[in-house]
């Protein structure tokens, strides 16, 4: 990215701040807490920006209990820093799943879409579902505006960040710029005139520039920019088609009541490897209306049928998404490097835990059918499903997707947030020469 002068950056950010509306008000006197013992001056006023992970969203829902287990809260605790989150009254809005993918419904009896606190200054300004663009404007898509209003009111994340006069800012954004396409299987617009589900790189870069300018305008002592997660590698809500076929073969040819087409079989009728079985299938197809079966052929439905390619990523689409995520992360890293900020690639940590297994061969942290790709015999395929895929029974994990993944198959569990906070603390220590606890 072309380097711009500090004056130009400030001018651009200031102009954006004016357009975003609202100004710093009477809460200024609340913004000078005692300097933290372990975080030093850097964590006097820590602000975290982002989407669902940063907000503490787990198992398809959010409430005050799980919000206080989110990595920014844990990070602030390590720094002994005052830190406020806009808490949603238990059981939540929406309420979290009570079992994997909501098989037995959600906790509680009704959503509680009200706040349980009202801090004068909000420091965890993350909102579930938001894309990079939504940090700069009031969101417009889906249910995000309702959550944004509940958590932040009418001001943007950027406006809240500036008003908090941060000394340190963390930003984990961009996941939803790729996640919707990954899980939904449609990379382009979902309807006429809509934006692409997979955000174009040029738009992402432009939005990132504006966000970075806004952080520069706020003038923190430091910042941490966190990269975009590649859901194809990290999210168990996406599994190879072979998994669904092999699991269904044990239950009469259906997976959780939905028939699985033979084109998902890892082995063809002629006994040769079936490339369609490597296509990624989203768990969302199991309950999606209008789909009579789980089908691994991207051409199963005719051109023009909205079901064509939905909830399915063929290998070429997987490559496109992966390349786009890599490009997003290159842009984020370049922005951090240009300003002397910290950049963290979460995929490095996720790949580490994705590859770990117990001495008995079971993958306990993340269940992504890791062993299926190299299994060639029926015995090996069966073993691979039991040891590395989401299953119930003796070889499964209590939460189905692995201990680091919550019941929605996408968002980190409480245990994962602890690992994230420890990892981020170590990276911050190395970059800014402070001594946050890392365990």
CSV table of C-alpha atoms in Angstrom, one decimal:
chain,number,residue,atom,x,y,z
A,1,UNK,CA,0.0,0.0,0.0
A,2,UNK,CA,1.3,3.5,-0.9
A,3,UNK,CA,2.7,5.2,2.2
A,4,UNK,CA,0.9,8.5,3.1
A,5,UNK,CA,2.0,11.3,5.3
A,6,UNK,CA,0.9,11.4,8.9
A,7,UNK,CA,-0.9,14.7,8.2
A,8,UNK,CA,-2.8,13.2,5.3
A,9,UNK,CA,-3.8,10.2,7.5
A,10,UNK,CA,-5.0,12.4,10.2
A,11,UNK,CA,-7.0,14.6,7.8
A,12,UNK,CA,-8.6,11.6,6.2
A,13,UNK,CA,-9.5,10.1,9.6
A,14,UNK,CA,-10.8,13.4,10.9
A,15,UNK,CA,-13.1,13.8,7.9
A,16,UNK,CA,-14.4,10.3,8.4
A,17,UNK,CA,-15.0,11.0,12.1
A,18,UNK,CA,-17.1,14.1,11.2
A,19,UNK,CA,-19.2,12.0,8.8
A,20,UNK,CA,-19.7,9.4,11.4
A,21,UNK,CA,-21.2,12.0,13.7
A,22,UNK,CA,-21.3,12.4,17.5
A,23,UNK,CA,-18.5,14.0,19.4
A,24,UNK,CA,-16.6,13.5,22.6
A,25,UNK,CA,-18.7,14.5,25.5
A,26,UNK,CA,-19.0,14.6,29.3
A,27,UNK,CA,-17.5,11.1,29.8
A,28,UNK,CA,-14.0,12.4,29.3
A,29,UNK,CA,-13.3,12.5,33.0
A,30,UNK,CA,-14.0,8.8,33.2
A,31,UNK,CA,-11.2,8.0,30.7
A,32,UNK,CA,-8.2,8.3,33.0
A,33,UNK,CA,-8.0,5.2,35.2
A,34,UNK,CA,-5.0,4.3,37.3
A,35,UNK,CA,-2.2,2.9,35.2
A,36,UNK,CA,-2.4,-0.9,35.2
A,37,UNK,CA,0.3,-2.8,37.1
A,38,UNK,CA,1.2,-5.3,34.4
A,39,UNK,CA,-0.1,-3.6,31.2
A,40,UNK,CA,1.6,-0.3,32.0
A,41,UNK,CA,0.6,2.9,30.2
A,42,UNK,CA,-0.1,0.8,27.1
A,43,UNK,CA,-3.3,-0.7,28.7
A,44,UNK,CA,-4.6,2.4,30.4
A,45,UNK,CA,-7.5,2.5,28.0
A,46,UNK,CA,-7.7,-0.7,25.9
A,47,UNK,CA,-10.3,-0.8,23.2
A,48,UNK,CA,-11.1,-4.0,21.2
A,49,UNK,CA,-12.9,-3.9,17.9
A,50,UNK,CA,-14.2,-6.8,15.8
A,51,UNK,CA,-17.1,-9.1,15.2
A,52,UNK,CA,-18.5,-12.2,16.9
A,53,UNK,CA,-15.3,-13.8,18.3
A,54,UNK,CA,-14.2,-10.5,19.9
A,55,UNK,CA,-17.8,-9.9,21.2
A,56,UNK,CA,-17.8,-13.3,22.9
A,57,UNK,CA,-20.4,-14.9,20.7
A,58,UNK,CA,-20.4,-18.7,21.2
A,59,UNK,CA,-22.7,-21.6,20.2
A,60,UNK,CA,-24.9,-19.4,18.1
A,61,UNK,CA,-25.7,-16.9,20.8
A,62,UNK,CA,-24.4,-14.2,23.1
A,63,UNK,CA,-25.1,-13.3,26.8
A,64,UNK,CA,-23.3,-11.6,29.7
A,65,UNK,CA,-21.9,-14.9,31.0
A,66,UNK,CA,-20.0,-15.8,27.8
A,67,UNK,CA,-19.2,-12.2,26.9
A,68,UNK,CA,-17.0,-12.1,30.1
A,69,UNK,CA,-15.1,-15.1,28.8
A,70,UNK,CA,-14.0,-13.5,25.6
A,71,UNK,CA,-10.3,-13.0,24.8
A,72,UNK,CA,-10.3,-9.2,25.1
A,73,UNK,CA,-11.7,-9.4,28.7
A,74,UNK,CA,-9.1,-12.0,29.6
A,75,UNK,CA,-6.4,-9.9,28.0
A,76,UNK,CA,-7.5,-6.8,30.0
A,77,UNK,CA,-7.6,-8.9,33.1
A,78,UNK,CA,-4.0,-9.9,32.5
A,79,UNK,CA,-3.1,-6.2,32.2
A,80,UNK,CA,-5.0,-5.4,35.4
A,81,UNK,CA,-6.9,-2.9,33.3
A,82,UNK,CA,-10.3,-1.5,33.6
A,83,UNK,CA,-12.4,-2.8,30.7
A,84,UNK,CA,-16.1,-2.5,30.0
A,85,UNK,CA,-18.3,-4.6,27.7
A,86,UNK,CA,-21.9,-3.9,26.7
A,87,UNK,CA,-23.4,-7.0,28.4
A,88,UNK,CA,-26.6,-8.8,27.2
A,89,UNK,CA,-28.8,-10.1,29.9
A,90,UNK,CA,-28.8,-13.9,30.3
A,91,UNK,CA,-30.0,-16.1,28.6
A,92,UNK,CA,-29.1,-14.0,25.6
A,93,UNK,CA,-29.9,-12.4,22.3
A,94,UNK,CA,-30.0,-14.8,20.6
A,95,UNK,CA,-29.7,-17.6,23.3
A,96,UNK,CA,-26.8,-20.0,22.7
A,97,UNK,CA,-27.4,-23.5,21.5
A,98,UNK,CA,-27.9,-26.1,24.3
A,99,UNK,CA,-26.3,-28.8,22.1
A,100,UNK,CA,-24.3,-29.0,18.8
A,101,UNK,CA,-26.0,-27.0,16.1
A,102,UNK,CA,-29.1,-26.6,18.2
A,103,UNK,CA,-30.2,-30.2,18.1
A,104,UNK,CA,-32.1,-29.8,21.3
A,105,UNK,CA,-32.9,-26.1,21.0
A,106,UNK,CA,-31.4,-23.2,22.8
A,107,UNK,CA,-30.9,-22.5,26.5
A,108,UNK,CA,-33.6,-20.8,28.4
A,109,UNK,CA,-37.2,-20.2,27.1
A,110,UNK,CA,-37.0,-16.8,25.4
A,111,UNK,CA,-34.4,-14.4,24.1
A,112,UNK,CA,-33.6,-11.4,26.4
A,113,UNK,CA,-32.7,-8.6,24.0
A,114,UNK,CA,-31.8,-6.1,26.7
A,115,UNK,CA,-28.6,-4.9,28.2
A,116,UNK,CA,-27.7,-5.9,31.8
A,117,UNK,CA,-25.3,-2.9,32.2
A,118,UNK,CA,-24.9,0.7,30.8
A,119,UNK,CA,-21.2,1.7,31.0
A,120,UNK,CA,-20.5,5.4,30.2
A,121,UNK,CA,-17.6,4.3,28.0
A,122,UNK,CA,-17.7,1.0,26.0
A,123,UNK,CA,-14.3,-0.6,25.4
A,124,UNK,CA,-15.2,-3.9,23.8
A,125,UNK,CA,-17.1,-2.4,20.8
A,126,UNK,CA,-17.2,-5.6,18.7
A,127,UNK,CA,-20.6,-6.6,17.2
A,128,UNK,CA,-21.4,-10.2,16.0
A,129,UNK,CA,-21.9,-10.5,12.2
A,130,UNK,CA,-20.1,-7.3,11.2
A,131,UNK,CA,-17.8,-7.1,8.2
A,132,UNK,CA,-14.9,-4.7,7.8
A,133,UNK,CA,-17.2,-2.1,6.2
A,134,UNK,CA,-19.6,-2.2,9.2
A,135,UNK,CA,-16.9,-0.8,11.5
A,136,UNK,CA,-17.1,2.4,9.5
A,137,UNK,CA,-20.9,2.7,9.0
A,138,UNK,CA,-24.1,1.5,10.6
A,139,UNK,CA,-24.7,-2.1,9.4
A,140,UNK,CA,-27.5,-2.8,7.1
A,141,UNK,CA,-27.5,-6.6,6.5
A,142,UNK,CA,-29.6,-9.3,8.1
A,143,UNK,CA,-29.9,-9.2,11.9
A,144,UNK,CA,-26.7,-7.3,12.5
A,145,UNK,CA,-28.4,-3.8,12.8
A,146,UNK,CA,-30.5,-5.1,15.8
A,147,UNK,CA,-27.4,-6.5,17.6
A,148,UNK,CA,-25.4,-3.3,16.8
A,149,UNK,CA,-28.2,-1.1,18.3
A,150,UNK,CA,-28.4,-3.4,21.4
A,151,UNK,CA,-24.7,-3.3,22.0
A,152,UNK,CA,-23.5,0.1,20.8
A,153,UNK,CA,-26.6,2.2,20.0
A,154,UNK,CA,-26.4,4.2,16.8
A,155,UNK,CA,-22.7,5.0,16.8
A,156,UNK,CA,-20.2,2.9,14.8
A,157,UNK,CA,-17.4,0.9,16.3
A,158,UNK,CA,-14.9,3.5,15.0
A,159,UNK,CA,-16.8,6.3,16.7
A,160,UNK,CA,-16.8,4.5,20.0
A,161,UNK,CA,-13.1,3.7,19.7
A,162,UNK,CA,-12.2,7.3,19.0
A,163,UNK,CA,-14.4,8.5,21.9
A,164,UNK,CA,-12.6,6.2,24.3
A,165,UNK,CA,-9.2,7.9,23.7
A,166,UNK,CA,-7.5,4.5,23.5
A,167,UNK,CA,-3.9,3.8,24.5
A,168,UNK,CA,-4.1,0.4,22.9
A,169,UNK,CA,-6.4,-0.9,20.2
A,170,UNK,CA,-6.9,-4.5,19.0
A,171,UNK,CA,-8.8,-5.2,15.8
A,172,UNK,CA,-10.0,-8.6,14.7
A,173,UNK,CA,-12.1,-8.0,11.6
A,174,UNK,CA,-12.6,-9.5,8.2
A,175,UNK,CA,-13.7,-13.0,9.1
A,176,UNK,CA,-17.2,-12.3,7.9
A,177,UNK,CA,-15.9,-11.0,4.6
A,178,UNK,CA,-15.0,-14.6,3.8
A,179,UNK,CA,-17.1,-16.7,6.2
A,180,UNK,CA,-20.5,-16.1,4.6
A,181,UNK,CA,-19.2,-17.3,1.3
A,182,UNK,CA,-17.4,-20.3,2.9
A,183,UNK,CA,-20.4,-21.5,4.8
A,184,UNK,CA,-23.1,-20.6,2.3
A,185,UNK,CA,-21.2,-21.9,-0.7
A,186,UNK,CA,-22.0,-18.8,-2.9
A,187,UNK,CA,-19.0,-16.5,-3.5
A,188,UNK,CA,-20.9,-13.9,-5.5
A,189,UNK,CA,-24.0,-11.8,-4.7
A,190,UNK,CA,-26.8,-13.7,-3.0
A,191,UNK,CA,-29.4,-11.5,-4.8
A,192,UNK,CA,-29.5,-9.0,-7.7
A,193,UNK,CA,-27.7,-5.8,-6.8
A,194,UNK,CA,-26.3,-7.2,-3.5
A,195,UNK,CA,-22.6,-7.2,-2.6
A,196,UNK,CA,-20.6,-10.3,-3.2
A,197,UNK,CA,-20.6,-12.7,-0.3
A,198,UNK,CA,-16.8,-12.9,-0.7
A,199,UNK,CA,-15.7,-9.3,-0.4
A,200,UNK,CA,-13.5,-8.2,-3.4
A,201,UNK,CA,-9.9,-7.4,-2.4
A,202,UNK,CA,-10.1,-3.8,-3.8
A,203,UNK,CA,-13.0,-3.0,-1.5
A,204,UNK,CA,-11.4,-4.7,1.5
A,205,UNK,CA,-8.2,-2.7,0.9
A,206,UNK,CA,-10.1,0.6,0.7
A,207,UNK,CA,-12.1,-0.1,3.8
A,208,UNK,CA,-9.0,-1.2,5.7
A,209,UNK,CA,-7.2,2.1,4.7
A,210,UNK,CA,-10.1,4.1,6.2
A,211,UNK,CA,-10.1,2.0,9.4
A,212,UNK,CA,-6.4,2.3,9.8
A,213,UNK,CA,-6.6,6.1,9.3
A,214,UNK,CA,-9.2,6.3,12.0
A,215,UNK,CA,-7.0,4.4,14.5
A,216,UNK,CA,-4.1,6.7,13.6
A,217,UNK,CA,-6.3,9.6,14.3
A,218,UNK,CA,-7.2,8.2,17.7
A,219,UNK,CA,-3.4,8.1,18.4
A,220,UNK,CA,-3.0,5.0,20.6
A,221,UNK,CA,0.4,4.0,21.9
A,222,UNK,CA,0.1,0.7,20.2
A,223,UNK,CA,-2.3,-1.5,18.2
A,224,UNK,CA,-2.7,-5.2,17.4
A,225,UNK,CA,-4.2,-6.2,14.0
A,226,UNK,CA,-5.4,-9.8,13.8
A,227,UNK,CA,-5.7,-11.6,10.5
A,228,UNK,CA,-8.7,-13.3,9.0
A,229,UNK,CA,-9.4,-17.0,9.8
A,230,UNK,CA,-9.7,-19.4,6.9
A,231,UNK,CA,-12.9,-21.2,7.8
A,232,UNK,CA,-12.2,-23.9,5.2
A,233,UNK,CA,-9.3,-25.0,7.4
A,234,UNK,CA,-10.5,-24.0,10.8
A,235,UNK,CA,-14.3,-24.3,11.1
A,236,UNK,CA,-15.8,-27.8,11.7
A,237,UNK,CA,-19.1,-26.5,10.3
A,238,UNK,CA,-17.5,-27.3,7.0
A,239,UNK,CA,-16.6,-31.0,6.3
A,240,UNK,CA,-15.6,-33.0,3.2
A,241,UNK,CA,-18.6,-34.7,1.5
A,242,UNK,CA,-17.0,-38.1,2.2
A,243,UNK,CA,-17.7,-37.5,5.9
A,244,UNK,CA,-21.4,-37.2,5.4
A,245,UNK,CA,-21.6,-40.3,3.2
A,246,UNK,CA,-19.5,-42.5,5.5
A,247,UNK,CA,-21.5,-41.3,8.6
A,248,UNK,CA,-24.8,-41.9,6.7
A,249,UNK,CA,-23.8,-45.4,5.7
A,250,UNK,CA,-24.0,-46.3,9.4
A,251,UNK,CA,-27.6,-45.0,9.7
A,252,UNK,CA,-29.4,-46.2,6.6
A,253,UNK,CA,-28.0,-43.7,4.1
A,254,UNK,CA,-29.2,-40.5,5.9
A,255,UNK,CA,-27.3,-38.0,7.9
A,256,UNK,CA,-29.5,-36.7,10.8
A,257,UNK,CA,-32.5,-37.5,8.7
A,258,UNK,CA,-31.3,-36.1,5.4
A,259,UNK,CA,-30.4,-38.5,2.6
A,260,UNK,CA,-26.8,-38.4,1.3
A,261,UNK,CA,-26.2,-38.9,-2.4
A,262,UNK,CA,-23.7,-41.6,-3.5
A,263,UNK,CA,-21.7,-38.9,-5.3
A,264,UNK,CA,-20.3,-38.0,-1.9
A,265,UNK,CA,-18.7,-41.4,-1.5
A,266,UNK,CA,-14.9,-41.3,-1.3
A,267,UNK,CA,-14.8,-44.3,-3.6
A,268,UNK,CA,-16.7,-44.7,-6.9
A,269,UNK,CA,-18.6,-47.7,-8.0
A,270,UNK,CA,-15.5,-48.7,-10.1
A,271,UNK,CA,-13.3,-48.6,-7.0
A,272,UNK,CA,-11.4,-45.4,-7.8
A,273,UNK,CA,-11.1,-42.3,-5.7
A,274,UNK,CA,-14.0,-39.9,-6.1
A,275,UNK,CA,-12.9,-36.2,-6.4
A,276,UNK,CA,-16.4,-34.9,-5.5
A,277,UNK,CA,-16.0,-36.4,-2.0
A,278,UNK,CA,-13.4,-33.7,-1.3
A,279,UNK,CA,-15.9,-30.9,-1.9
A,280,UNK,CA,-16.7,-29.1,1.4
A,281,UNK,CA,-20.3,-29.4,2.6
A,282,UNK,CA,-21.7,-27.0,5.2
A,283,UNK,CA,-23.6,-28.5,8.1
A,284,UNK,CA,-26.3,-25.9,7.3
A,285,UNK,CA,-27.6,-28.0,4.5
A,286,UNK,CA,-28.7,-30.6,7.0
A,287,UNK,CA,-31.6,-28.4,8.1
A,288,UNK,CA,-31.9,-26.0,5.1
A,289,UNK,CA,-35.4,-25.9,3.6
A,290,UNK,CA,-35.8,-27.0,0.0
A,291,UNK,CA,-32.9,-29.4,-0.2
A,292,UNK,CA,-34.0,-33.0,-0.5
A,293,UNK,CA,-30.6,-34.4,0.0
A,294,UNK,CA,-26.9,-33.8,0.7
A,295,UNK,CA,-25.3,-33.7,-2.8
A,296,UNK,CA,-21.6,-33.2,-3.5
A,297,UNK,CA,-22.0,-32.3,-7.2
A,298,UNK,CA,-21.9,-28.5,-7.7
A,299,UNK,CA,-24.0,-29.0,-10.9
A,300,UNK,CA,-26.7,-31.0,-9.2
A,301,UNK,CA,-29.2,-28.2,-9.8
A,302,UNK,CA,-29.8,-26.4,-13.1
A,303,UNK,CA,-28.4,-22.9,-13.9
A,304,UNK,CA,-30.6,-20.3,-12.3
A,305,UNK,CA,-31.8,-22.5,-9.5
A,306,UNK,CA,-30.8,-20.7,-6.2
A,307,UNK,CA,-29.8,-24.1,-4.7
A,308,UNK,CA,-27.1,-24.6,-7.3
A,309,UNK,CA,-23.8,-24.7,-5.4
A,310,UNK,CA,-25.3,-23.6,-2.2
A,311,UNK,CA,-23.8,-25.0,1.0
A,312,UNK,CA,-21.0,-26.6,-1.1
A,313,UNK,CA,-17.5,-25.5,-2.0
A,314,UNK,CA,-15.8,-27.4,-4.7
A,315,UNK,CA,-12.0,-27.5,-4.8
A,316,UNK,CA,-11.7,-24.6,-7.2
A,317,UNK,CA,-13.9,-22.4,-4.9
A,318,UNK,CA,-11.9,-23.6,-1.9
A,319,UNK,CA,-8.8,-22.3,-3.7
A,320,UNK,CA,-10.4,-19.0,-4.4
A,321,UNK,CA,-11.5,-18.4,-0.8
A,322,UNK,CA,-8.1,-19.4,0.5
A,323,UNK,CA,-6.3,-17.1,-1.9
A,324,UNK,CA,-8.7,-14.2,-0.9
A,325,UNK,CA,-8.1,-14.8,2.8
A,326,UNK,CA,-4.4,-14.8,2.2
A,327,UNK,CA,-4.7,-11.5,0.3
A,328,UNK,CA,-6.8,-10.0,3.1
A,329,UNK,CA,-4.1,-11.0,5.6
A,330,UNK,CA,-1.3,-9.7,3.5
A,331,UNK,CA,-3.1,-6.3,3.4
A,332,UNK,CA,-3.7,-6.3,7.2
A,333,UNK,CA,0.0,-7.3,7.9
A,334,UNK,CA,1.2,-4.5,5.5
A,335,UNK,CA,-1.0,-2.0,7.3
A,336,UNK,CA,0.3,-3.0,10.7
A,337,UNK,CA,4.0,-3.1,9.6
A,338,UNK,CA,3.8,0.3,8.0
A,339,UNK,CA,2.7,1.9,11.3
A,340,UNK,CA,4.9,-0.2,13.7
A,341,UNK,CA,1.9,-2.1,15.0
A,342,UNK,CA,1.6,-5.7,15.9
A,343,UNK,CA,0.2,-8.2,13.4
A,344,UNK,CA,-0.9,-11.7,14.5
A,345,UNK,CA,-2.0,-14.4,12.0
A,346,UNK,CA,-4.5,-16.5,13.9
A,347,UNK,CA,-4.3,-19.3,11.3
A,348,UNK,CA,-0.8,-20.2,12.6
A,349,UNK,CA,-2.2,-21.0,16.1
A,350,UNK,CA,-5.3,-22.7,14.7
A,351,UNK,CA,-3.2,-24.9,12.4
A,352,UNK,CA,-1.1,-25.9,15.4
A,353,UNK,CA,-4.1,-27.1,17.4
A,354,UNK,CA,-5.8,-28.5,14.3
A,355,UNK,CA,-2.9,-30.9,13.9
A,356,UNK,CA,-2.7,-32.0,17.5
A,357,UNK,CA,-4.1,-35.4,18.6
A,358,UNK,CA,-4.0,-37.5,21.7
A,359,UNK,CA,-1.8,-40.6,22.1
A,360,UNK,CA,-4.7,-42.8,21.1
A,361,UNK,CA,-4.9,-41.0,17.7
A,362,UNK,CA,-8.0,-39.0,18.5
A,363,UNK,CA,-8.2,-35.3,17.5
A,364,UNK,CA,-9.5,-33.7,20.7
A,365,UNK,CA,-9.1,-29.9,20.0
A,366,UNK,CA,-10.6,-29.5,16.5
A,367,UNK,CA,-12.6,-32.1,14.5
A,368,UNK,CA,-12.1,-31.4,10.8
A,369,UNK,CA,-11.8,-34.9,9.4
A,370,UNK,CA,-8.1,-34.4,9.2
A,371,UNK,CA,-7.4,-38.1,8.5
A,372,UNK,CA,-9.9,-38.6,5.7
A,373,UNK,CA,-7.7,-37.1,3.0
A,374,UNK,CA,-5.0,-39.8,3.3
A,375,UNK,CA,-7.4,-42.8,4.0
A,376,UNK,CA,-7.6,-45.1,1.0
A,377,UNK,CA,-9.1,-48.3,2.3
A,378,UNK,CA,-12.6,-48.9,3.9
A,379,UNK,CA,-11.0,-49.7,7.2
A,380,UNK,CA,-8.8,-46.6,7.1
A,381,UNK,CA,-11.9,-44.4,6.1
A,382,UNK,CA,-13.9,-45.8,9.0
A,383,UNK,CA,-11.1,-45.2,11.4
A,384,UNK,CA,-10.6,-41.7,10.1
A,385,UNK,CA,-14.2,-40.7,10.7
A,386,UNK,CA,-14.1,-42.1,14.3
A,387,UNK,CA,-10.8,-40.4,15.2
A,388,UNK,CA,-10.9,-37.0,13.4
A,389,UNK,CA,-14.5,-36.2,12.3
A,390,UNK,CA,-17.5,-34.9,14.4
A,391,UNK,CA,-19.0,-38.1,15.9
A,392,UNK,CA,-20.8,-39.2,19.0
A,393,UNK,CA,-19.9,-42.2,21.1
A,394,UNK,CA,-16.7,-43.6,22.4
A,395,UNK,CA,-14.3,-41.9,19.9
A,396,UNK,CA,-16.2,-38.5,19.9
A,397,UNK,CA,-15.7,-35.3,21.8
A,398,UNK,CA,-18.2,-34.1,24.4
A,399,UNK,CA,-19.0,-31.0,22.3
A,400,UNK,CA,-18.9,-32.8,19.0
A,401,UNK,CA,-16.6,-30.4,17.1
A,402,UNK,CA,-13.6,-30.6,19.4
A,403,UNK,CA,-12.9,-28.9,22.7
A,404,UNK,CA,-11.9,-25.6,21.1
A,405,UNK,CA,-15.0,-25.1,19.1
A,406,UNK,CA,-18.4,-24.1,20.5
A,407,UNK,CA,-21.7,-25.8,19.5
A,408,UNK,CA,-22.2,-23.8,16.3
A,409,UNK,CA,-19.2,-25.3,14.7
A,410,UNK,CA,-17.6,-21.9,13.9
A,411,UNK,CA,-16.9,-19.9,17.0
A,412,UNK,CA,-14.2,-20.6,19.6
A,413,UNK,CA,-15.2,-22.2,22.9
A,414,UNK,CA,-14.3,-20.8,26.3
A,415,UNK,CA,-11.2,-22.9,26.3
A,416,UNK,CA,-10.1,-21.5,23.0
A,417,UNK,CA,-10.5,-17.9,24.2
A,418,UNK,CA,-8.1,-18.7,27.0
A,419,UNK,CA,-5.6,-20.0,24.5
A,420,UNK,CA,-6.1,-16.9,22.3
A,421,UNK,CA,-5.6,-14.5,25.2
A,422,UNK,CA,-2.4,-16.2,26.2
A,423,UNK,CA,-1.1,-16.2,22.7
A,424,UNK,CA,-2.0,-12.6,22.1
A,425,UNK,CA,-0.4,-11.6,25.4
A,426,UNK,CA,2.9,-13.3,24.4
A,427,UNK,CA,2.9,-11.4,21.1
A,428,UNK,CA,2.1,-8.1,22.8
A,429,UNK,CA,4.9,-8.7,25.3
A,430,UNK,CA,7.4,-9.3,22.5
A,431,UNK,CA,6.3,-6.3,20.5
A,432,UNK,CA,5.8,-3.7,23.2
A,433,UNK,CA,8.2,-4.9,25.9
A,434,UNK,CA,5.7,-5.4,28.7
A,435,UNK,CA,5.0,-8.4,30.9
A,436,UNK,CA,1.5,-9.7,30.6
A,437,UNK,CA,0.9,-13.1,32.1
A,438,UNK,CA,0.8,-15.8,29.3
A,439,UNK,CA,-0.7,-18.6,31.2
